[in-house]
Amino acid sequence: QEQLVESGGDLVKPGGSLRLSCAASGFTFSDYYMIWFRQAPGKGLEWVSYISSSGSFTNYADSVKGRFTISRDNAKKSLYLQMNSLRAEDTAVYYCARTMVQGVLTPLDPWGHGTLVTVSS
Amino acid sequence: EIVLTQSPGTLSLSPGERATLSCRASQSVSTTYVAWYQQKPGQAPRLLIYDASSRATGIPDRFSGSGSGTDFTLTISRLEPEDFAVYYCQHYASSMGYTFGLGTKLEIK
């Protein structure tokens, strides 16, 4: 069964840092692009970042560029999101997701259940 | 940047009725890069439709997608109680990442 499980969400003060993790199982992790999305309370979905299957290529939404870093460890079948200089507007449930097809950017399936990040003093 | 505008914002229908949800792109896009998702409260999104009209694995055939250019539609032929949720259209491109519409909330009338 293909599964993604996020962890690391927490309450953090503005300007603080947090590292999210996403553990994959049930598929060959190193074959797929991986993506982070977020959803602020009561709001819609926002793409945050994606990383290629090898980790050699990354891309970020303008809203997080320069503050967030996506990475992966294919040996550990894990995806990460290092979040620095956090702001109140970064408060959201963060989801990791996998591309539907190996090796290319495609629609997302499956998704993790999400982890909540709250930025507040 | 491509902006996706979904309408209506809220759709009130009864089980058994037909639902038609619209997604309009700010510029013409390839059908290859258009998808639809369903999200229920407290749950992650679920992929319904990819390539504008192909059903994802396990999606019932009452869900169908259509459209081209700037106008795309998700149709639910006969609503079941479990279909009441929020629906998002999505476009993606390697240079721009993923873009979502603001969603259509399908609620029970």
PDB file of C-alpha atoms in Angstrom, chain A residues 33 35 37 39 43-50 57 59-61 95 99-100 104-114, chain B residues 32-35 37 39 42-47 49-51 56-57 88 90 92-102:
ATOM      1  CA  TYR A  33       9.053  13.638  -7.984  1.00  0.00           C
ATOM      2  CA  ILE A  35       5.901  17.878  -3.685  1.00  0.00           C
ATOM      3  CA  PHE A  37       1.602  21.752  -0.514  1.00  0.00           C
ATOM      4  CA  GLN A  39      -3.547  24.787   3.215  1.00  0.00           C
ATOM      5  CA  LYS A  43      -8.467  28.340   2.760  1.00  0.00           C
ATOM      6  CA  GLY A  44      -7.593  26.629  -0.489  1.00  0.00           C
ATOM      7  CA  LEU A  45      -4.571  24.615  -1.557  1.00  0.00           C
ATOM      8  CA  GLU A  46      -1.207  26.246  -2.252  1.00  0.00           C
ATOM      9  CA  TRP A  47       1.798  24.625  -3.877  1.00  0.00           C
ATOM     10  CA  VAL A  48       4.993  25.169  -1.863  1.00  0.00           C
ATOM     11  CA  SER A  49       7.831  23.283  -3.551  1.00  0.00           C
ATOM     12  CA  TYR A  50       8.762  20.247  -5.586  1.00  0.00           C
ATOM     13  CA  PHE A  57      16.155  19.929  -9.420  1.00  0.00           C
ATOM     14  CA  ASN A  59      11.385  24.678  -7.545  1.00  0.00           C
ATOM     15  CA  TYR A  60       9.614  26.944  -5.072  1.00  0.00           C
ATOM     16  CA  ALA A  61       6.573  29.170  -4.860  1.00  0.00           C
ATOM     17  CA  TYR A  95       0.892  18.011   2.897  1.00  0.00           C
ATOM     18  CA  THR A  99       3.452  12.448  -8.641  1.00  0.00           C
ATOM     19  CA  MET A 100       1.148   9.939 -10.239  1.00  0.00           C
ATOM     20  CA  VAL A 104       7.987  13.560 -14.429  1.00  0.00           C
ATOM     21  CA  LEU A 105       5.791  16.261 -12.985  1.00  0.00           C
ATOM     22  CA  THR A 106       2.177  15.072 -13.084  1.00  0.00           C
ATOM     23  CA  PRO A 107      -0.963  15.265 -10.948  1.00  0.00           C
ATOM     24  CA  LEU A 108      -0.566  14.080  -7.383  1.00  0.00           C
ATOM     25  CA  ASP A 109      -1.474  10.701  -5.985  1.00  0.00           C
ATOM     26  CA  PRO A 110      -1.118   9.704  -3.182  1.00  0.00           C
ATOM     27  CA  TRP A 111      -1.110  12.458  -0.559  1.00  0.00           C
ATOM     28  CA  GLY A 112      -0.136  12.332   3.078  1.00  0.00           C
ATOM     29  CA  HIS A 113      -2.573  13.191   5.855  1.00  0.00           C
ATOM     30  CA  GLY A 114      -0.869  16.502   6.612  1.00  0.00           C
TER      31      GLY A 114
ATOM     32  CA  THR B  32      -2.533  17.319 -20.387  1.00  0.00           C
ATOM     33  CA  TYR B  33      -1.882  19.605 -17.442  1.00  0.00           C
ATOM     34  CA  VAL B  34      -5.373  19.954 -15.977  1.00  0.00           C
ATOM     35  CA  ALA B  35      -6.601  17.875 -13.047  1.00  0.00           C
ATOM     36  CA  TYR B  37      -9.367  16.904  -6.845  1.00  0.00           C
ATOM     37  CA  GLN B  39     -11.364  17.243  -0.566  1.00  0.00           C
ATOM     38  CA  GLY B  42     -10.132  16.992   7.719  1.00  0.00           C
ATOM     39  CA  GLN B  43      -8.840  14.917   4.821  1.00  0.00           C
ATOM     40  CA  ALA B  44      -6.163  15.303   2.185  1.00  0.00           C
ATOM     41  CA  PRO B  45      -7.213  15.994  -1.401  1.00  0.00           C
ATOM     42  CA  ARG B  46      -7.962  13.004  -3.615  1.00  0.00           C
ATOM     43  CA  LEU B  47      -7.177  12.948  -7.324  1.00  0.00           C
ATOM     44  CA  ILE B  49      -9.461  13.476 -12.980  1.00  0.00           C
ATOM     45  CA  TYR B  50      -6.163  13.977 -14.825  1.00  0.00           C
ATOM     46  CA  ASP B  51      -5.416  15.060 -18.386  1.00  0.00           C
ATOM     47  CA  ALA B  56      -7.920   8.318 -11.704  1.00  0.00           C
ATOM     48  CA  THR B  57      -7.717   4.786 -10.347  1.00  0.00           C
ATOM     49  CA  TYR B  88     -10.439  21.973  -6.849  1.00  0.00           C
ATOM     50  CA  GLN B  90      -5.409  22.303 -10.872  1.00  0.00           C
ATOM     51  CA  TYR B  92       0.748  22.339 -13.446  1.00  0.00           C
ATOM     52  CA  ALA B  93       3.911  23.126 -15.352  1.00  0.00           C
ATOM     53  CA  SER B  94       7.551  22.507 -14.546  1.00  0.00           C
ATOM     54  CA  SER B  95       8.375  26.210 -14.556  1.00  0.00           C
ATOM     55  CA  MET B  96       5.367  27.363 -12.551  1.00  0.00           C
ATOM     56  CA  GLY B  97       4.705  24.416 -10.276  1.00  0.00           C
ATOM     57  CA  TYR B  98       1.096  23.714  -9.388  1.00  0.00           C
ATOM     58  CA  THR B  99      -1.778  26.194  -9.435  1.00  0.00           C
ATOM     59  CA  PHE B 100      -5.180  25.582  -7.888  1.00  0.00           C
ATOM     60  CA  GLY B 101      -8.499  27.292  -8.232  1.00  0.00           C
ATOM     61  CA  LEU B 102     -10.163  28.518  -5.057  1.00  0.00           C
TER      62      LEU B 102
END
